[in-house]
Amino acid sequence: MIDFKKHTSQILVHILFWMLFMFVSLFIFSRYYWAENPFLQYLSILGVIVYVNHFVLLPFFVKRKWYVLYGLLFIAISFFATQVYCDFFAQCGCSIMKCLSDYLWQTLVPLIFFSFIWMLFRFLDEQRLKEDMIKQHTEMELKFLKSQINPHVLFNNLNTIYSYSIEKPNETPELILMLSDNLKHVLYDSNAAFVDLEKELHFLDNYIKFQKIRTEGVKHIEYTANVMSGYSKIGPLLLITIIENAFKHSTLNSTIFIQLTEKDNTLVCTCINEFEHNNIDNTDSKIGFKNLKKRLDLLYPNKHRLHIEKTDQFKVILTLDLS
C-alpha cells in the first residue's frame, strides 16, 4: 500500500510538472505557434535526457558517491542539449552565450527539478526504512525486557499458592483464580505496547493480595489506589518492577507503603520500604531498575520521571504522562 501511494504520488508530480512546463514554454516564453514550434520537437529528446538521468545516471553515481563527476556530467549534458536545441531545432544562429542565456533554462529546469524529486523520494524511503528498523528494534527490546520480568512475578505467586495449599487448602481455589488472571495478563495482555490502566491495576491488586498473604505477620502493607480514569493506557509490567523490589528487599517487621494516584492523565506511583543498607546494591535490584529505565525511555520518551531516594528508607516515585 505504501509503495502504491509512493508511485502514484511520483506519477502525479511528473504529470503536473510537464503540464506546467509546457504551458510556460509555449505560452509565455515562446515566440512560435503550435504548428511550427521547435520546442515541441525538442521535447521528446528532452524527455529522454531527463529520464535517463532519473533512472540511470542518478542511481549509478549517487550509489558510488561520485558527486563531483556527476556534477560535471550534469553541466556537460545541459550545455550540449541546449546547443542541440539552438542549432538544430530553433536554428537561431546566435552565439553560444546568447543561446545559453535564452534557452538553457528549458533544459536545466526539468533536469534540476526531477533530480531534486529523485533525491527527495530517496531520502523519504531511507527515513521510512530507518523508522521501521527502529520500531522493530524497539519491539524486540521491549519483548526481551518483559521476558526478564515475567518469571519473577509467576514464581512468587506459585510459591504463595503452594504454601496455602498446605496451610489453608480451602482458600487455595481463590488464589488459583487470581493467578489465572495474572497469567492471562502476563502472557497475553502484556504483548501489546500499551494496555488498559484498569487491567494493569487489577494485575497489581492480585499481586499485592498474594504478597499480603505471603508476608502475613511478617510485613505490614499499606496500599492505596486512587485512579480517576481506568480507561487510560499504560505500558504493561512497568509498575510491578517497583512494587516487587519493595517486597523483595524490605526488612522483616517493617511497613511497605504503596500509593497509586492518577489525575488528568498523570499517574504517580510511590513506593517506600525499609531496607538493609548492605543489601541495597543487590544485583537483581540493579538489573530490575536498569530494565525499567530502558523500557521507560522506549515507551515514554520525555514523558516520565523516575526518582529513587535512599536515606533511612528506600523511596521510589515514578511519574508517567499517560496522554
Short mmCIF file of C-alpha atoms in Angstrom, two decimals:
data_model
loop_
_atom_site.label_atom_id
_atom_site.label_comp_id
_atom_site.label_asym_id
_atom_site.label_seq_id
_atom_site.Cartn_x
_atom_site.Cartn_y
_atom_site.Cartn_z
CA MET A 1 0.00 0.00 0.00
CA ILE A 2 2.84 2.40 0.88
CA ASP A 3 4.67 1.62 -2.40
CA PHE A 4 1.47 2.12 -4.38
CA LYS A 5 0.90 5.53 -2.78
CA LYS A 6 4.54 6.48 -3.37
CA HIS A 7 4.43 5.52 -7.06
CA THR A 8 1.10 7.25 -7.55
CA SER A 9 2.37 10.47 -5.99
CA GLN A 10 5.53 10.33 -8.13
CA ILE A 11 3.50 9.90 -11.32
CA LEU A 12 1.24 12.82 -10.38
CA VAL A 13 4.24 15.04 -9.69
CA HIS A 14 5.75 14.18 -13.08
CA ILE A 15 2.49 14.81 -14.96
CA LEU A 16 1.81 18.12 -13.23
CA PHE A 17 5.34 19.34 -13.83
CA TRP A 18 5.31 18.56 -17.55
CA MET A 19 1.91 20.23 -17.97
CA LEU A 20 3.12 23.38 -16.23
CA PHE A 21 6.47 23.33 -18.03
CA MET A 22 4.84 23.01 -21.46
CA PHE A 23 2.38 25.79 -20.67
CA VAL A 24 5.14 28.18 -19.61
CA SER A 25 7.36 27.25 -22.57
CA LEU A 26 4.62 27.54 -25.18
CA PHE A 27 2.51 30.46 -23.99
CA ILE A 28 4.85 32.68 -22.04
CA PHE A 29 8.41 32.41 -23.37
CA SER A 30 7.88 31.02 -26.87
CA ARG A 31 7.63 33.17 -30.00
CA TYR A 32 6.38 30.25 -32.08
CA TYR A 33 2.95 28.82 -32.75
CA TRP A 34 1.94 25.22 -32.15
CA ALA A 35 2.34 24.00 -35.72
CA GLU A 36 5.96 25.02 -36.15
CA ASN A 37 7.25 25.33 -32.62
CA PRO A 38 10.73 23.71 -32.35
CA PHE A 39 10.23 23.23 -28.61
CA LEU A 40 7.60 20.54 -29.25
CA GLN A 41 10.07 18.69 -31.48
CA TYR A 42 12.83 19.06 -28.89
CA LEU A 43 10.50 17.90 -26.07
CA SER A 44 10.90 14.21 -26.93
CA ILE A 45 14.70 14.48 -26.76
CA LEU A 46 14.44 16.44 -23.52
CA GLY A 47 12.22 13.70 -22.06
CA VAL A 48 14.83 11.05 -22.94
CA ILE A 49 17.59 13.14 -21.31
CA VAL A 50 15.53 13.74 -18.16
CA TYR A 51 14.53 10.10 -17.63
CA VAL A 52 17.95 8.67 -18.48
CA ASN A 53 19.24 10.98 -15.78
CA HIS A 54 16.40 9.98 -13.44
CA PHE A 55 16.57 6.20 -13.82
CA VAL A 56 20.20 5.56 -14.85
CA LEU A 57 22.67 8.35 -14.07
CA LEU A 58 21.45 9.45 -10.65
CA PRO A 59 21.19 5.92 -9.16
CA PHE A 60 24.56 4.96 -10.65
CA PHE A 61 26.59 7.98 -9.47
CA VAL A 62 24.87 8.52 -6.11
CA LYS A 63 25.27 4.86 -5.15
CA ARG A 64 29.03 5.18 -5.71
CA LYS A 65 29.10 8.70 -4.19
CA TRP A 66 30.72 10.14 -7.31
CA TYR A 67 29.08 13.52 -6.76
CA VAL A 68 31.73 15.70 -8.40
CA LEU A 69 31.82 13.52 -11.50
CA TYR A 70 28.03 13.58 -11.69
CA GLY A 71 28.03 17.37 -11.35
CA LEU A 72 30.45 17.73 -14.25
CA LEU A 73 28.39 15.33 -16.37
CA PHE A 74 25.20 17.23 -15.45
CA ILE A 75 26.73 20.51 -16.65
CA ALA A 76 28.01 18.92 -19.86
CA ILE A 77 24.60 17.37 -20.66
CA SER A 78 22.83 20.69 -20.04
CA PHE A 79 25.29 22.58 -22.26
CA PHE A 80 25.21 20.20 -25.22
CA ALA A 81 21.43 19.69 -25.05
CA THR A 82 20.94 23.46 -25.20
CA GLN A 83 23.30 23.74 -28.19
CA VAL A 84 21.40 20.98 -29.97
CA TYR A 85 18.15 22.87 -29.40
CA CYS A 86 19.63 26.14 -30.70
CA ASP A 87 21.40 24.76 -33.74
CA PHE A 88 19.05 22.02 -34.98
CA PHE A 89 15.57 22.93 -33.72
CA ALA A 90 15.33 26.68 -33.15
CA GLN A 91 18.08 27.44 -35.73
CA CYS A 92 18.51 30.84 -34.17
CA GLY A 93 22.08 31.32 -35.47
CA CYS A 94 23.02 33.08 -32.24
CA SER A 95 26.26 32.87 -30.31
CA ILE A 96 26.92 30.25 -27.65
CA MET A 97 26.42 32.76 -24.80
CA LYS A 98 23.22 34.11 -26.37
CA CYS A 99 21.95 30.57 -26.86
CA LEU A 100 22.68 29.65 -23.25
CA SER A 101 21.06 32.80 -21.86
CA ASP A 102 17.88 32.30 -23.93
CA TYR A 103 17.39 28.52 -23.92
CA LEU A 104 19.47 26.90 -21.19
CA TRP A 105 16.59 27.14 -18.72
CA GLN A 106 14.43 24.81 -20.86
CA THR A 107 16.95 22.00 -20.36
CA LEU A 108 18.12 22.92 -16.89
CA VAL A 109 14.75 23.34 -15.16
CA PRO A 110 13.39 19.80 -15.76
CA LEU A 111 16.79 18.24 -15.06
CA ILE A 112 17.17 20.05 -11.74
CA PHE A 113 13.54 19.51 -10.76
CA PHE A 114 13.48 15.76 -11.39
CA SER A 115 16.90 15.32 -9.81
CA PHE A 116 15.53 17.01 -6.71
CA ILE A 117 12.40 14.82 -6.80
CA TRP A 118 14.54 11.67 -7.10
CA MET A 119 16.67 12.68 -4.11
CA LEU A 120 13.61 13.69 -2.10
CA PHE A 121 11.85 10.33 -2.55
CA ARG A 122 15.13 8.51 -1.91
CA PHE A 123 15.51 10.43 1.36
CA LEU A 124 11.91 9.63 2.35
CA ASP A 125 12.48 5.93 1.60
CA GLU A 126 15.62 5.91 3.76
CA GLN A 127 13.81 7.67 6.59
CA ARG A 128 10.92 5.19 6.43
CA LEU A 129 13.40 2.30 6.43
CA LYS A 130 15.20 3.75 9.48
CA GLU A 131 11.88 4.23 11.29
CA ASP A 132 10.88 0.62 10.52
CA MET A 133 14.22 -0.64 11.81
CA ILE A 134 13.95 1.45 14.97
CA LYS A 135 10.39 0.26 15.51
CA GLN A 136 11.38 -3.40 15.06
CA HIS A 137 14.37 -2.95 17.36
CA THR A 138 12.17 -1.26 19.96
CA GLU A 139 9.58 -4.04 19.82
CA MET A 140 12.25 -6.73 20.15
CA GLU A 141 13.91 -4.93 23.05
CA LEU A 142 10.60 -4.45 24.85
CA LYS A 143 9.74 -8.14 24.46
CA PHE A 144 13.17 -9.09 25.80
CA LEU A 145 12.86 -6.77 28.79
CA LYS A 146 9.36 -8.03 29.60
CA SER A 147 10.51 -11.65 29.33
CA GLN A 148 13.03 -10.91 32.09
CA ILE A 149 10.24 -9.64 34.35
CA ASN A 150 7.65 -12.37 33.85
CA PRO A 151 9.34 -15.30 35.69
CA HIS A 152 9.80 -13.31 38.91
CA VAL A 153 6.11 -12.49 39.12
CA LEU A 154 4.93 -16.00 38.33
CA PHE A 155 7.31 -17.85 40.64
CA ASN A 156 6.36 -15.66 43.61
CA ASN A 157 2.67 -16.34 43.02
CA LEU A 158 3.23 -20.09 42.63
CA ASN A 159 5.20 -20.21 45.88
CA THR A 160 2.35 -18.49 47.68
CA ILE A 161 -0.24 -20.93 46.32
CA TYR A 162 1.96 -23.88 47.30
CA SER A 163 2.21 -22.62 50.87
CA TYR A 164 -1.54 -22.05 51.09
CA SER A 165 -2.34 -25.47 49.65
CA ILE A 166 -0.64 -26.90 52.74
CA GLU A 167 -1.75 -24.44 55.43
CA LYS A 168 -5.18 -23.27 54.21
CA PRO A 169 -6.37 -25.56 51.39
CA ASN A 170 -9.92 -24.14 51.46
CA GLU A 171 -8.69 -20.74 50.30
CA THR A 172 -6.45 -22.11 47.56
CA PRO A 173 -9.09 -22.05 44.73
CA GLU A 174 -9.45 -18.26 45.03
CA LEU A 175 -5.69 -17.87 44.78
CA ILE A 176 -5.59 -20.11 41.71
CA LEU A 177 -8.25 -17.93 40.09
CA MET A 178 -6.21 -14.82 40.88
CA LEU A 179 -3.12 -16.47 39.46
CA SER A 180 -5.08 -17.36 36.32
CA ASP A 181 -5.95 -13.69 35.83
CA ASN A 182 -2.34 -12.68 36.33
CA LEU A 183 -1.11 -15.35 33.93
CA LYS A 184 -3.52 -14.09 31.27
CA HIS A 185 -2.27 -10.56 31.77
CA VAL A 186 1.41 -11.51 31.65
CA LEU A 187 1.21 -13.98 28.76
CA TYR A 188 -1.36 -12.28 26.53
CA ASP A 189 -2.28 -8.72 27.50
CA SER A 190 1.31 -7.62 28.05
CA ASN A 191 2.27 -8.49 24.46
CA ALA A 192 0.79 -5.16 23.42
CA ALA A 193 2.87 -1.99 23.75
CA PHE A 194 0.13 -0.47 25.92
CA VAL A 195 -2.74 -1.96 27.94
CA ASP A 196 -5.74 -0.53 29.73
CA LEU A 197 -4.77 1.03 33.04
CA GLU A 198 -7.72 -0.79 34.62
CA LYS A 199 -6.25 -4.19 33.62
CA GLU A 200 -2.82 -3.25 34.91
CA LEU A 201 -4.28 -2.16 38.24
CA HIS A 202 -6.23 -5.41 38.52
CA PHE A 203 -2.98 -7.28 37.95
CA LEU A 204 -1.25 -5.24 40.67
CA ASP A 205 -4.17 -5.73 43.07
CA ASN A 206 -3.87 -9.50 42.68
CA TYR A 207 -0.12 -9.39 43.11
CA ILE A 208 -0.34 -7.32 46.29
CA LYS A 209 -3.03 -9.66 47.67
CA PHE A 210 -0.63 -12.55 47.11
CA GLN A 211 2.08 -10.64 48.93
CA LYS A 212 -0.18 -9.78 51.85
CA ILE A 213 -0.93 -13.48 52.26
CA ARG A 214 2.70 -14.49 51.84
CA THR A 215 4.07 -11.89 54.29
CA GLU A 216 1.23 -12.05 56.83
CA GLY A 217 2.58 -11.44 60.33
CA VAL A 218 5.99 -10.52 58.93
CA LYS A 219 5.40 -7.30 57.00
CA HIS A 220 2.69 -4.66 57.05
CA ILE A 221 1.39 -3.36 53.72
CA GLU A 222 -0.32 -0.01 53.21
CA TYR A 223 -1.71 0.04 49.68
CA THR A 224 -3.99 2.71 48.23
CA ALA A 225 -5.06 3.29 44.63
CA ASN A 226 -6.82 6.49 43.68
CA VAL A 227 -7.42 6.39 39.94
CA MET A 228 -9.81 8.85 38.31
CA SER A 229 -9.94 7.13 34.92
CA GLY A 230 -9.26 3.45 34.32
CA TYR A 231 -9.61 3.91 30.55
CA SER A 232 -6.14 5.38 30.09
CA LYS A 233 -3.37 3.29 28.57
CA ILE A 234 -0.10 2.29 30.21
CA GLY A 235 2.94 0.22 29.30
CA PRO A 236 2.44 -3.27 30.78
CA LEU A 237 4.52 -4.59 33.70
CA LEU A 238 6.20 -1.28 34.46
CA LEU A 239 4.91 -0.68 37.99
CA ILE A 240 5.39 -4.29 39.08
CA THR A 241 9.17 -3.83 38.97
CA ILE A 242 8.99 -1.09 41.62
CA ILE A 243 6.47 -2.89 43.81
CA GLU A 244 8.17 -6.27 43.59
CA ASN A 245 11.51 -4.70 44.54
CA ALA A 246 9.93 -3.28 47.70
CA PHE A 247 8.74 -6.72 48.79
CA LYS A 248 11.99 -8.47 47.91
CA HIS A 249 14.32 -6.07 49.72
CA SER A 250 12.24 -4.78 52.64
CA THR A 251 13.25 -5.82 56.13
CA LEU A 252 11.21 -8.03 58.42
CA ASN A 253 8.59 -6.45 60.69
CA SER A 254 8.54 -3.32 58.55
CA THR A 255 5.89 -1.39 56.64
CA ILE A 256 5.69 -1.25 52.86
CA PHE A 257 3.88 1.86 51.61
CA ILE A 258 2.41 1.72 48.09
CA GLN A 259 0.33 4.51 46.63
CA LEU A 260 -1.04 4.90 43.09
CA THR A 261 -2.72 8.14 42.09
CA GLU A 262 -3.96 9.22 38.68
CA LYS A 263 -5.37 12.60 37.75
CA ASP A 264 -5.54 14.46 34.44
CA ASN A 265 -3.76 11.59 32.65
CA THR A 266 -0.80 11.77 35.04
CA LEU A 267 -0.04 8.64 37.05
CA VAL A 268 2.16 8.74 40.14
CA CYS A 269 3.41 5.53 41.72
CA THR A 270 5.03 5.95 45.14
CA CYS A 271 6.66 3.01 46.88
CA ILE A 272 8.50 3.24 50.22
CA ASN A 273 10.10 0.44 52.19
CA GLU A 274 12.73 -0.07 54.88
CA PHE A 275 15.84 -1.90 53.76
CA GLU A 276 19.16 -3.27 54.88
CA HIS A 277 21.83 -0.89 53.61
CA ASN A 278 24.37 -3.62 52.84
CA ASN A 279 21.87 -5.42 50.58
CA ILE A 280 20.54 -2.48 48.60
CA ASP A 281 23.18 -2.91 45.88
CA ASN A 282 21.79 -6.38 45.16
CA THR A 283 22.41 -7.40 41.52
CA ASP A 284 18.77 -8.36 40.91
CA SER A 285 17.61 -4.95 42.09
CA LYS A 286 20.11 -3.18 39.83
CA ILE A 287 19.07 -5.23 36.79
CA GLY A 288 15.38 -4.67 37.54
CA PHE A 289 15.68 -0.89 37.69
CA LYS A 290 18.05 -0.82 34.72
CA ASN A 291 15.46 -2.67 32.64
CA LEU A 292 12.72 -0.38 33.95
CA LYS A 293 14.65 2.72 32.87
CA LYS A 294 15.19 1.26 29.40
CA ARG A 295 11.50 0.49 28.97
CA LEU A 296 10.52 3.95 30.21
CA ASP A 297 12.89 5.55 27.71
CA LEU A 298 11.38 3.47 24.92
CA LEU A 299 7.71 3.86 25.85
CA TYR A 300 7.67 7.32 27.46
CA PRO A 301 10.46 9.44 25.97
CA ASN A 302 10.38 12.86 27.71
CA LYS A 303 7.09 11.84 29.37
CA HIS A 304 8.27 10.22 32.59
CA ARG A 305 10.26 10.95 35.74
CA LEU A 306 11.79 8.25 37.91
CA HIS A 307 13.06 9.41 41.31
CA ILE A 308 14.96 6.96 43.55
CA GLU A 309 15.93 8.06 47.05
CA LYS A 310 17.99 6.05 49.52
CA THR A 311 18.07 7.51 53.02
CA ASP A 312 16.66 5.75 56.08
CA GLN A 313 14.12 4.27 53.67
CA PHE A 314 14.17 3.22 50.04
CA LYS A 315 11.78 5.50 48.17
CA VAL A 316 10.79 5.29 44.52
CA ILE A 317 8.47 7.77 42.80
CA LEU A 318 7.51 7.19 39.17
CA THR A 319 5.51 9.86 37.33
CA LEU A 320 4.03 8.99 33.93
CA ASP A 321 2.29 11.23 31.44
CA LEU A 322 -0.37 8.90 30.02
CA SER A 323 -1.74 11.37 27.49
#
